[in-house]
Amino acid sequence: MHQLQEAEAAVAELRCALARVGVTLPSLGLDPVTCAGRQPGVLVELGRCTVETARRMAAALPGEESGR
């Protein structure tokens, strides 16, 4: 159960971080198939989004000039 709680927390963190930059992914959540399995672990389902949302997400990510 610990792994599931950790995955739920990660989804909540991602949802909040995306909201800070004006991005909402309506179908963001846990993949139910991997929740029922054992290993390698629970996967996060990002889902589909509009072109506008994809561009907002791309703009929010650091670019080459950030030194990464």
JSON list of N, CA and C in Angstrom, two decimals:
[
{"chain": "A", "resi": 1, "resn": "MET", "atom": "N", "xyz": [0.83, -1.21, 0.00]},
{"chain": "A", "resi": 1, "resn": "MET", "atom": "CA", "xyz": [0.00, 0.00, 0.00]},
{"chain": "A", "resi": 1, "resn": "MET", "atom": "C", "xyz": [0.86, 1.26, 0.00]},
{"chain": "A", "resi": 2, "resn": "HIS", "atom": "N", "xyz": [2.05, 1.18, 0.55]},
{"chain": "A", "resi": 2, "resn": "HIS", "atom": "CA", "xyz": [2.94, 2.34, 0.60]},
{"chain": "A", "resi": 2, "resn": "HIS", "atom": "C", "xyz": [3.24, 2.88, -0.79]},
{"chain": "A", "resi": 3, "resn": "GLN", "atom": "N", "xyz": [3.46, 1.99, -1.75]},
{"chain": "A", "resi": 3, "resn": "GLN", "atom": "CA", "xyz": [3.76, 2.39, -3.11]},
{"chain": "A", "resi": 3, "resn": "GLN", "atom": "C", "xyz": [2.59, 3.15, -3.73]},
{"chain": "A", "resi": 4, "resn": "LEU", "atom": "N", "xyz": [1.39, 2.71, -3.46]},
{"chain": "A", "resi": 4, "resn": "LEU", "atom": "CA", "xyz": [0.20, 3.38, -3.97]},
{"chain": "A", "resi": 4, "resn": "LEU", "atom": "C", "xyz": [0.05, 4.78, -3.38]},
{"chain": "A", "resi": 5, "resn": "GLN", "atom": "N", "xyz": [0.29, 4.91, -2.10]},
{"chain": "A", "resi": 5, "resn": "GLN", "atom": "CA", "xyz": [0.20, 6.23, -1.46]},
{"chain": "A", "resi": 5, "resn": "GLN", "atom": "C", "xyz": [1.26, 7.17, -2.01]},
{"chain": "A", "resi": 6, "resn": "GLU", "atom": "N", "xyz": [2.45, 6.64, -2.26]},
{"chain": "A", "resi": 6, "resn": "GLU", "atom": "CA", "xyz": [3.52, 7.45, -2.83]},
{"chain": "A", "resi": 6, "resn": "GLU", "atom": "C", "xyz": [3.15, 7.92, -4.24]},
{"chain": "A", "resi": 7, "resn": "ALA", "atom": "N", "xyz": [2.54, 7.04, -5.01]},
{"chain": "A", "resi": 7, "resn": "ALA", "atom": "CA", "xyz": [2.12, 7.40, -6.36]},
{"chain": "A", "resi": 7, "resn": "ALA", "atom": "C", "xyz": [1.01, 8.44, -6.32]},
{"chain": "A", "resi": 8, "resn": "GLU", "atom": "N", "xyz": [0.06, 8.30, -5.41]},
{"chain": "A", "resi": 8, "resn": "GLU", "atom": "CA", "xyz": [-1.01, 9.30, -5.27]},
{"chain": "A", "resi": 8, "resn": "GLU", "atom": "C", "xyz": [-0.44, 10.66, -4.89]},
{"chain": "A", "resi": 9, "resn": "ALA", "atom": "N", "xyz": [0.56, 10.67, -4.03]},
{"chain": "A", "resi": 9, "resn": "ALA", "atom": "CA", "xyz": [1.20, 11.92, -3.63]},
{"chain": "A", "resi": 9, "resn": "ALA", "atom": "C", "xyz": [1.92, 12.56, -4.82]},
{"chain": "A", "resi": 10, "resn": "ALA", "atom": "N", "xyz": [2.57, 11.73, -5.63]},
{"chain": "A", "resi": 10, "resn": "ALA", "atom": "CA", "xyz": [3.27, 12.26, -6.81]},
{"chain": "A", "resi": 10, "resn": "ALA", "atom": "C", "xyz": [2.29, 12.89, -7.79]},
{"chain": "A", "resi": 11, "resn": "VAL", "atom": "N", "xyz": [1.13, 12.27, -7.98]},
{"chain": "A", "resi": 11, "resn": "VAL", "atom": "CA", "xyz": [0.11, 12.83, -8.86]},
{"chain": "A", "resi": 11, "resn": "VAL", "atom": "C", "xyz": [-0.38, 14.17, -8.30]},
{"chain": "A", "resi": 12, "resn": "ALA", "atom": "N", "xyz": [-0.60, 14.24, -7.02]},
{"chain": "A", "resi": 12, "resn": "ALA", "atom": "CA", "xyz": [-1.06, 15.49, -6.40]},
{"chain": "A", "resi": 12, "resn": "ALA", "atom": "C", "xyz": [0.00, 16.59, -6.56]},
{"chain": "A", "resi": 13, "resn": "GLU", "atom": "N", "xyz": [1.27, 16.24, -6.37]},
{"chain": "A", "resi": 13, "resn": "GLU", "atom": "CA", "xyz": [2.36, 17.21, -6.54]},
{"chain": "A", "resi": 13, "resn": "GLU", "atom": "C", "xyz": [2.40, 17.72, -7.98]},
{"chain": "A", "resi": 14, "resn": "LEU", "atom": "N", "xyz": [2.28, 16.79, -8.93]},
{"chain": "A", "resi": 14, "resn": "LEU", "atom": "CA", "xyz": [2.31, 17.18, -10.34]},
{"chain": "A", "resi": 14, "resn": "LEU", "atom": "C", "xyz": [1.12, 18.05, -10.69]},
{"chain": "A", "resi": 15, "resn": "ARG", "atom": "N", "xyz": [-0.06, 17.69, -10.20]},
{"chain": "A", "resi": 15, "resn": "ARG", "atom": "CA", "xyz": [-1.26, 18.49, -10.46]},
{"chain": "A", "resi": 15, "resn": "ARG", "atom": "C", "xyz": [-1.07, 19.92, -9.94]},
{"chain": "A", "resi": 16, "resn": "CYS", "atom": "N", "xyz": [-0.53, 20.08, -8.75]},
{"chain": "A", "resi": 16, "resn": "CYS", "atom": "CA", "xyz": [-0.29, 21.42, -8.17]},
{"chain": "A", "resi": 16, "resn": "CYS", "atom": "C", "xyz": [0.76, 22.19, -8.96]},
{"chain": "A", "resi": 17, "resn": "ALA", "atom": "N", "xyz": [1.84, 21.52, -9.34]},
{"chain": "A", "resi": 17, "resn": "ALA", "atom": "CA", "xyz": [2.91, 22.18, -10.10]},
{"chain": "A", "resi": 17, "resn": "ALA", "atom": "C", "xyz": [2.38, 22.65, -11.45]},
{"chain": "A", "resi": 18, "resn": "LEU", "atom": "N", "xyz": [1.61, 21.83, -12.11]},
{"chain": "A", "resi": 18, "resn": "LEU", "atom": "CA", "xyz": [1.03, 22.22, -13.39]},
{"chain": "A", "resi": 18, "resn": "LEU", "atom": "C", "xyz": [0.06, 23.39, -13.22]},
{"chain": "A", "resi": 19, "resn": "ALA", "atom": "N", "xyz": [-0.72, 23.36, -12.16]},
{"chain": "A", "resi": 19, "resn": "ALA", "atom": "CA", "xyz": [-1.69, 24.44, -11.91]},
{"chain": "A", "resi": 19, "resn": "ALA", "atom": "C", "xyz": [-0.97, 25.77, -11.72]},
{"chain": "A", "resi": 20, "resn": "ARG", "atom": "N", "xyz": [0.22, 25.74, -11.11]},
{"chain": "A", "resi": 20, "resn": "ARG", "atom": "CA", "xyz": [0.99, 26.98, -10.89]},
{"chain": "A", "resi": 20, "resn": "ARG", "atom": "C", "xyz": [1.38, 27.66, -12.20]},
{"chain": "A", "resi": 21, "resn": "VAL", "atom": "N", "xyz": [1.49, 26.86, -13.28]},
{"chain": "A", "resi": 21, "resn": "VAL", "atom": "CA", "xyz": [1.84, 27.45, -14.57]},
{"chain": "A", "resi": 21, "resn": "VAL", "atom": "C", "xyz": [0.64, 27.48, -15.51]},
{"chain": "A", "resi": 22, "resn": "GLY", "atom": "N", "xyz": [-0.55, 27.30, -14.94]},
{"chain": "A", "resi": 22, "resn": "GLY", "atom": "CA", "xyz": [-1.78, 27.44, -15.71]},
{"chain": "A", "resi": 22, "resn": "GLY", "atom": "C", "xyz": [-2.14, 26.24, -16.57]},
{"chain": "A", "resi": 23, "resn": "VAL", "atom": "N", "xyz": [-1.65, 25.06, -16.21]},
{"chain": "A", "resi": 23, "resn": "VAL", "atom": "CA", "xyz": [-1.92, 23.85, -17.00]},
{"chain": "A", "resi": 23, "resn": "VAL", "atom": "C", "xyz": [-2.79, 22.89, -16.20]},
{"chain": "A", "resi": 24, "resn": "THR", "atom": "N", "xyz": [-3.83, 22.39, -16.84]},
{"chain": "A", "resi": 24, "resn": "THR", "atom": "CA", "xyz": [-4.71, 21.38, -16.24]},
{"chain": "A", "resi": 24, "resn": "THR", "atom": "C", "xyz": [-4.76, 20.18, -17.16]},
{"chain": "A", "resi": 25, "resn": "LEU", "atom": "N", "xyz": [-4.47, 19.00, -16.62]},
{"chain": "A", "resi": 25, "resn": "LEU", "atom": "CA", "xyz": [-4.61, 17.75, -17.36]},
{"chain": "A", "resi": 25, "resn": "LEU", "atom": "C", "xyz": [-5.79, 17.01, -16.74]},
{"chain": "A", "resi": 26, "resn": "PRO", "atom": "N", "xyz": [-6.96, 17.07, -17.37]},
{"chain": "A", "resi": 26, "resn": "PRO", "atom": "CA", "xyz": [-8.17, 16.50, -16.78]},
{"chain": "A", "resi": 26, "resn": "PRO", "atom": "C", "xyz": [-8.08, 15.01, -16.47]},
{"chain": "A", "resi": 27, "resn": "SER", "atom": "N", "xyz": [-7.33, 14.26, -17.27]},
{"chain": "A", "resi": 27, "resn": "SER", "atom": "CA", "xyz": [-7.26, 12.82, -17.04]},
{"chain": "A", "resi": 27, "resn": "SER", "atom": "C", "xyz": [-6.01, 12.39, -16.30]},
{"chain": "A", "resi": 28, "resn": "LEU", "atom": "N", "xyz": [-5.31, 13.32, -15.66]},
{"chain": "A", "resi": 28, "resn": "LEU", "atom": "CA", "xyz": [-4.15, 12.99, -14.85]},
{"chain": "A", "resi": 28, "resn": "LEU", "atom": "C", "xyz": [-4.56, 12.10, -13.69]},
{"chain": "A", "resi": 29, "resn": "GLY", "atom": "N", "xyz": [-3.90, 10.99, -13.53]},
{"chain": "A", "resi": 29, "resn": "GLY", "atom": "CA", "xyz": [-4.23, 10.07, -12.44]},
{"chain": "A", "resi": 29, "resn": "GLY", "atom": "C", "xyz": [-3.35, 8.84, -12.49]},
{"chain": "A", "resi": 30, "resn": "LEU", "atom": "N", "xyz": [-3.72, 7.85, -11.72]},
{"chain": "A", "resi": 30, "resn": "LEU", "atom": "CA", "xyz": [-2.97, 6.61, -11.68]},
{"chain": "A", "resi": 30, "resn": "LEU", "atom": "C", "xyz": [-3.53, 5.62, -12.69]},
{"chain": "A", "resi": 31, "resn": "ASP", "atom": "N", "xyz": [-2.66, 4.86, -13.32]},
{"chain": "A", "resi": 31, "resn": "ASP", "atom": "CA", "xyz": [-3.07, 3.83, -14.26]},
{"chain": "A", "resi": 31, "resn": "ASP", "atom": "C", "xyz": [-3.64, 2.66, -13.46]},
{"chain": "A", "resi": 32, "resn": "PRO", "atom": "N", "xyz": [-4.94, 2.37, -13.62]},
{"chain": "A", "resi": 32, "resn": "PRO", "atom": "CA", "xyz": [-5.57, 1.34, -12.78]},
{"chain": "A", "resi": 32, "resn": "PRO", "atom": "C", "xyz": [-4.99, -0.06, -12.98]},
{"chain": "A", "resi": 33, "resn": "VAL", "atom": "N", "xyz": [-4.50, -0.36, -14.16]},
{"chain": "A", "resi": 33, "resn": "VAL", "atom": "CA", "xyz": [-3.93, -1.69, -14.40]},
{"chain": "A", "resi": 33, "resn": "VAL", "atom": "C", "xyz": [-2.67, -1.89, -13.57]},
{"chain": "A", "resi": 34, "resn": "THR", "atom": "N", "xyz": [-1.81, -0.87, -13.53]},
{"chain": "A", "resi": 34, "resn": "THR", "atom": "CA", "xyz": [-0.57, -1.02, -12.75]},
{"chain": "A", "resi": 34, "resn": "THR", "atom": "C", "xyz": [-0.83, -0.91, -11.25]},
{"chain": "A", "resi": 35, "resn": "CYS", "atom": "N", "xyz": [-1.94, -0.30, -10.87]},
{"chain": "A", "resi": 35, "resn": "CYS", "atom": "CA", "xyz": [-2.28, -0.24, -9.44]},
{"chain": "A", "resi": 35, "resn": "CYS", "atom": "C", "xyz": [-2.61, -1.64, -8.90]},
{"chain": "A", "resi": 36, "resn": "ALA", "atom": "N", "xyz": [-3.15, -2.47, -9.77]},
{"chain": "A", "resi": 36, "resn": "ALA", "atom": "CA", "xyz": [-3.53, -3.82, -9.36]},
{"chain": "A", "resi": 36, "resn": "ALA", "atom": "C", "xyz": [-2.36, -4.80, -9.41]},
{"chain": "A", "resi": 37, "resn": "GLY", "atom": "N", "xyz": [-1.30, -4.43, -10.14]},
{"chain": "A", "resi": 37, "resn": "GLY", "atom": "CA", "xyz": [-0.16, -5.33, -10.29]},
{"chain": "A", "resi": 37, "resn": "GLY", "atom": "C", "xyz": [0.82, -5.21, -9.14]},
{"chain": "A", "resi": 38, "resn": "ARG", "atom": "N", "xyz": [1.89, -5.96, -9.26]},
{"chain": "A", "resi": 38, "resn": "ARG", "atom": "CA", "xyz": [2.92, -5.95, -8.22]},
{"chain": "A", "resi": 38, "resn": "ARG", "atom": "C", "xyz": [4.10, -5.08, -8.63]},
{"chain": "A", "resi": 39, "resn": "GLN", "atom": "N", "xyz": [4.90, -5.53, -9.54]},
{"chain": "A", "resi": 39, "resn": "GLN", "atom": "CA", "xyz": [6.09, -4.81, -9.94]},
{"chain": "A", "resi": 39, "resn": "GLN", "atom": "C", "xyz": [6.02, -4.53, -11.44]},
{"chain": "A", "resi": 40, "resn": "PRO", "atom": "N", "xyz": [6.69, -3.59, -12.00]},
{"chain": "A", "resi": 40, "resn": "PRO", "atom": "CA", "xyz": [7.71, -2.75, -11.40]},
{"chain": "A", "resi": 40, "resn": "PRO", "atom": "C", "xyz": [7.16, -1.59, -10.59]},
{"chain": "A", "resi": 41, "resn": "GLY", "atom": "N", "xyz": [5.88, -1.31, -10.70]},
{"chain": "A", "resi": 41, "resn": "GLY", "atom": "CA", "xyz": [5.32, -0.23, -9.90]},
{"chain": "A", "resi": 41, "resn": "GLY", "atom": "C", "xyz": [4.14, 0.42, -10.57]},
{"chain": "A", "resi": 42, "resn": "VAL", "atom": "N", "xyz": [3.57, 1.36, -9.85]},
{"chain": "A", "resi": 42, "resn": "VAL", "atom": "CA", "xyz": [2.39, 2.08, -10.33]},
{"chain": "A", "resi": 42, "resn": "VAL", "atom": "C", "xyz": [2.84, 3.14, -11.33]},
{"chain": "A", "resi": 43, "resn": "LEU", "atom": "N", "xyz": [2.10, 3.24, -12.43]},
{"chain": "A", "resi": 43, "resn": "LEU", "atom": "CA", "xyz": [2.40, 4.25, -13.44]},
{"chain": "A", "resi": 43, "resn": "LEU", "atom": "C", "xyz": [1.40, 5.40, -13.34]},
{"chain": "A", "resi": 44, "resn": "VAL", "atom": "N", "xyz": [1.88, 6.59, -13.66]},
{"chain": "A", "resi": 44, "resn": "VAL", "atom": "CA", "xyz": [1.04, 7.78, -13.69]},
{"chain": "A", "resi": 44, "resn": "VAL", "atom": "C", "xyz": [0.54, 7.96, -15.12]},
{"chain": "A", "resi": 45, "resn": "GLU", "atom": "N", "xyz": [-0.75, 8.10, -15.26]},
{"chain": "A", "resi": 45, "resn": "GLU", "atom": "CA", "xyz": [-1.39, 8.33, -16.55]},
{"chain": "A", "resi": 45, "resn": "GLU", "atom": "C", "xyz": [-1.55, 9.83, -16.75]},
{"chain": "A", "resi": 46, "resn": "LEU", "atom": "N", "xyz": [-0.85, 10.39, -17.74]},
{"chain": "A", "resi": 46, "resn": "LEU", "atom": "CA", "xyz": [-0.95, 11.82, -18.00]},
{"chain": "A", "resi": 46, "resn": "LEU", "atom": "C", "xyz": [-2.18, 12.14, -18.84]},
{"chain": "A", "resi": 47, "resn": "GLY", "atom": "N", "xyz": [-2.56, 11.23, -19.69]},
{"chain": "A", "resi": 47, "resn": "GLY", "atom": "CA", "xyz": [-3.75, 11.43, -20.50]},
{"chain": "A", "resi": 47, "resn": "GLY", "atom": "C", "xyz": [-3.52, 12.33, -21.70]},
{"chain": "A", "resi": 48, "resn": "ARG", "atom": "N", "xyz": [-4.64, 12.73, -22.29]},
{"chain": "A", "resi": 48, "resn": "ARG", "atom": "CA", "xyz": [-4.58, 13.57, -23.48]},
{"chain": "A", "resi": 48, "resn": "ARG", "atom": "C", "xyz": [-4.80, 15.03, -23.08]},
{"chain": "A", "resi": 49, "resn": "CYS", "atom": "N", "xyz": [-4.37, 15.92, -23.97]},
{"chain": "A", "resi": 49, "resn": "CYS", "atom": "CA", "xyz": [-4.57, 17.34, -23.70]},
{"chain": "A", "resi": 49, "resn": "CYS", "atom": "C", "xyz": [-4.73, 18.08, -25.02]},
{"chain": "A", "resi": 50, "resn": "THR", "atom": "N", "xyz": [-5.17, 19.30, -24.93]},
{"chain": "A", "resi": 50, "resn": "THR", "atom": "CA", "xyz": [-5.33, 20.13, -26.12]},
{"chain": "A", "resi": 50, "resn": "THR", "atom": "C", "xyz": [-3.96, 20.62, -26.59]},
{"chain": "A", "resi": 51, "resn": "VAL", "atom": "N", "xyz": [-3.92, 21.12, -27.81]},
{"chain": "A", "resi": 51, "resn": "VAL", "atom": "CA", "xyz": [-2.69, 21.68, -28.36]},
{"chain": "A", "resi": 51, "resn": "VAL", "atom": "C", "xyz": [-2.24, 22.86, -27.48]},
{"chain": "A", "resi": 52, "resn": "GLU", "atom": "N", "xyz": [-3.19, 23.68, -27.07]},
{"chain": "A", "resi": 52, "resn": "GLU", "atom": "CA", "xyz": [-2.86, 24.83, -26.20]},
{"chain": "A", "resi": 52, "resn": "GLU", "atom": "C", "xyz": [-2.20, 24.36, -24.91]},
{"chain": "A", "resi": 53, "resn": "THR", "atom": "N", "xyz": [-2.74, 23.32, -24.30]},
{"chain": "A", "resi": 53, "resn": "THR", "atom": "CA", "xyz": [-2.17, 22.80, -23.06]},
{"chain": "A", "resi": 53, "resn": "THR", "atom": "C", "xyz": [-0.77, 22.24, -23.30]},
{"chain": "A", "resi": 54, "resn": "ALA", "atom": "N", "xyz": [-0.57, 21.54, -24.40]},
{"chain": "A", "resi": 54, "resn": "ALA", "atom": "CA", "xyz": [0.76, 21.01, -24.72]},
{"chain": "A", "resi": 54, "resn": "ALA", "atom": "C", "xyz": [1.77, 22.15, -24.87]},
{"chain": "A", "resi": 55, "resn": "ARG", "atom": "N", "xyz": [1.34, 23.23, -25.49]},
{"chain": "A", "resi": 55, "resn": "ARG", "atom": "CA", "xyz": [2.25, 24.38, -25.65]},
{"chain": "A", "resi": 55, "resn": "ARG", "atom": "C", "xyz": [2.55, 25.05, -24.31]},
{"chain": "A", "resi": 56, "resn": "ARG", "atom": "N", "xyz": [1.56, 25.15, -23.44]},
{"chain": "A", "resi": 56, "resn": "ARG", "atom": "CA", "xyz": [1.79, 25.72, -22.11]},
{"chain": "A", "resi": 56, "resn": "ARG", "atom": "C", "xyz": [2.78, 24.87, -21.32]},
{"chain": "A", "resi": 57, "resn": "MET", "atom": "N", "xyz": [2.62, 23.56, -21.42]},
{"chain": "A", "resi": 57, "resn": "MET", "atom": "CA", "xyz": [3.55, 22.67, -20.72]},
{"chain": "A", "resi": 57, "resn": "MET", "atom": "C", "xyz": [4.96, 22.82, -21.27]},
{"chain": "A", "resi": 58, "resn": "ALA", "atom": "N", "xyz": [5.10, 22.88, -22.58]},
{"chain": "A", "resi": 58, "resn": "ALA", "atom": "CA", "xyz": [6.42, 23.04, -23.20]},
{"chain": "A", "resi": 58, "resn": "ALA", "atom": "C", "xyz": [7.05, 24.36, -22.78]},
{"chain": "A", "resi": 59, "resn": "ALA", "atom": "N", "xyz": [6.25, 25.42, -22.72]},
{"chain": "A", "resi": 59, "resn": "ALA", "atom": "CA", "xyz": [6.77, 26.72, -22.32]},
{"chain": "A", "resi": 59, "resn": "ALA", "atom": "C", "xyz": [7.20, 26.76, -20.85]},
{"chain": "A", "resi": 60, "resn": "ALA", "atom": "N", "xyz": [6.56, 25.94, -20.03]},
{"chain": "A", "resi": 60, "resn": "ALA", "atom": "CA", "xyz": [6.88, 25.92, -18.61]},
{"chain": "A", "resi": 60, "resn": "ALA", "atom": "C", "xyz": [8.15, 25.15, -18.28]},
{"chain": "A", "resi": 61, "resn": "LEU", "atom": "N", "xyz": [8.58, 24.28, -19.20]},
{"chain": "A", "resi": 61, "resn": "LEU", "atom": "CA", "xyz": [9.79, 23.49, -18.97]},
{"chain": "A", "resi": 61, "resn": "LEU", "atom": "C", "xyz": [11.02, 24.33, -19.27]},
{"chain": "A", "resi": 62, "resn": "PRO", "atom": "N", "xyz": [12.10, 24.06, -18.54]},
{"chain": "A", "resi": 62, "resn": "PRO", "atom": "CA", "xyz": [13.33, 24.82, -18.79]},
{"chain": "A", "resi": 62, "resn": "PRO", "atom": "C", "xyz": [13.86, 24.55, -20.19]},
{"chain": "A", "resi": 63, "resn": "GLY", "atom": "N", "xyz": [14.38, 25.58, -20.83]},
{"chain": "A", "resi": 63, "resn": "GLY", "atom": "CA", "xyz": [14.95, 25.44, -22.17]},
{"chain": "A", "resi": 63, "resn": "GLY", "atom": "C", "xyz": [16.43, 25.19, -22.10]},
{"chain": "A", "resi": 64, "resn": "GLU", "atom": "N", "xyz": [17.04, 25.14, -23.26]},
{"chain": "A", "resi": 64, "resn": "GLU", "atom": "CA", "xyz": [18.48, 24.90, -23.34]},
{"chain": "A", "resi": 64, "resn": "GLU", "atom": "C", "xyz": [19.28, 25.97, -22.63]},
{"chain": "A", "resi": 65, "resn": "GLU", "atom": "N", "xyz": [18.79, 27.19, -22.62]},
{"chain": "A", "resi": 65, "resn": "GLU", "atom": "CA", "xyz": [19.52, 28.29, -21.99]},
{"chain": "A", "resi": 65, "resn": "GLU", "atom": "C", "xyz": [19.60, 28.16, -20.48]},
{"chain": "A", "resi": 66, "resn": "SER", "atom": "N", "xyz": [18.83, 27.24, -19.88]},
{"chain": "A", "resi": 66, "resn": "SER", "atom": "CA", "xyz": [18.85, 27.09, -18.43]},
{"chain": "A", "resi": 66, "resn": "SER", "atom": "C", "xyz": [20.07, 26.30, -17.95]},
{"chain": "A", "resi": 67, "resn": "GLY", "atom": "N", "xyz": [20.84, 25.74, -18.89]},
{"chain": "A", "resi": 67, "resn": "GLY", "atom": "CA", "xyz": [22.04, 25.02, -18.51]},
{"chain": "A", "resi": 67, "resn": "GLY", "atom": "C", "xyz": [21.84, 23.56, -18.23]},
{"chain": "A", "resi": 68, "resn": "ARG", "atom": "N", "xyz": [20.67, 23.04, -18.50]},
{"chain": "A", "resi": 68, "resn": "ARG", "atom": "CA", "xyz": [20.43, 21.61, -18.26]},
{"chain": "A", "resi": 68, "resn": "ARG", "atom": "C", "xyz": [20.80, 20.79, -19.46]}
]
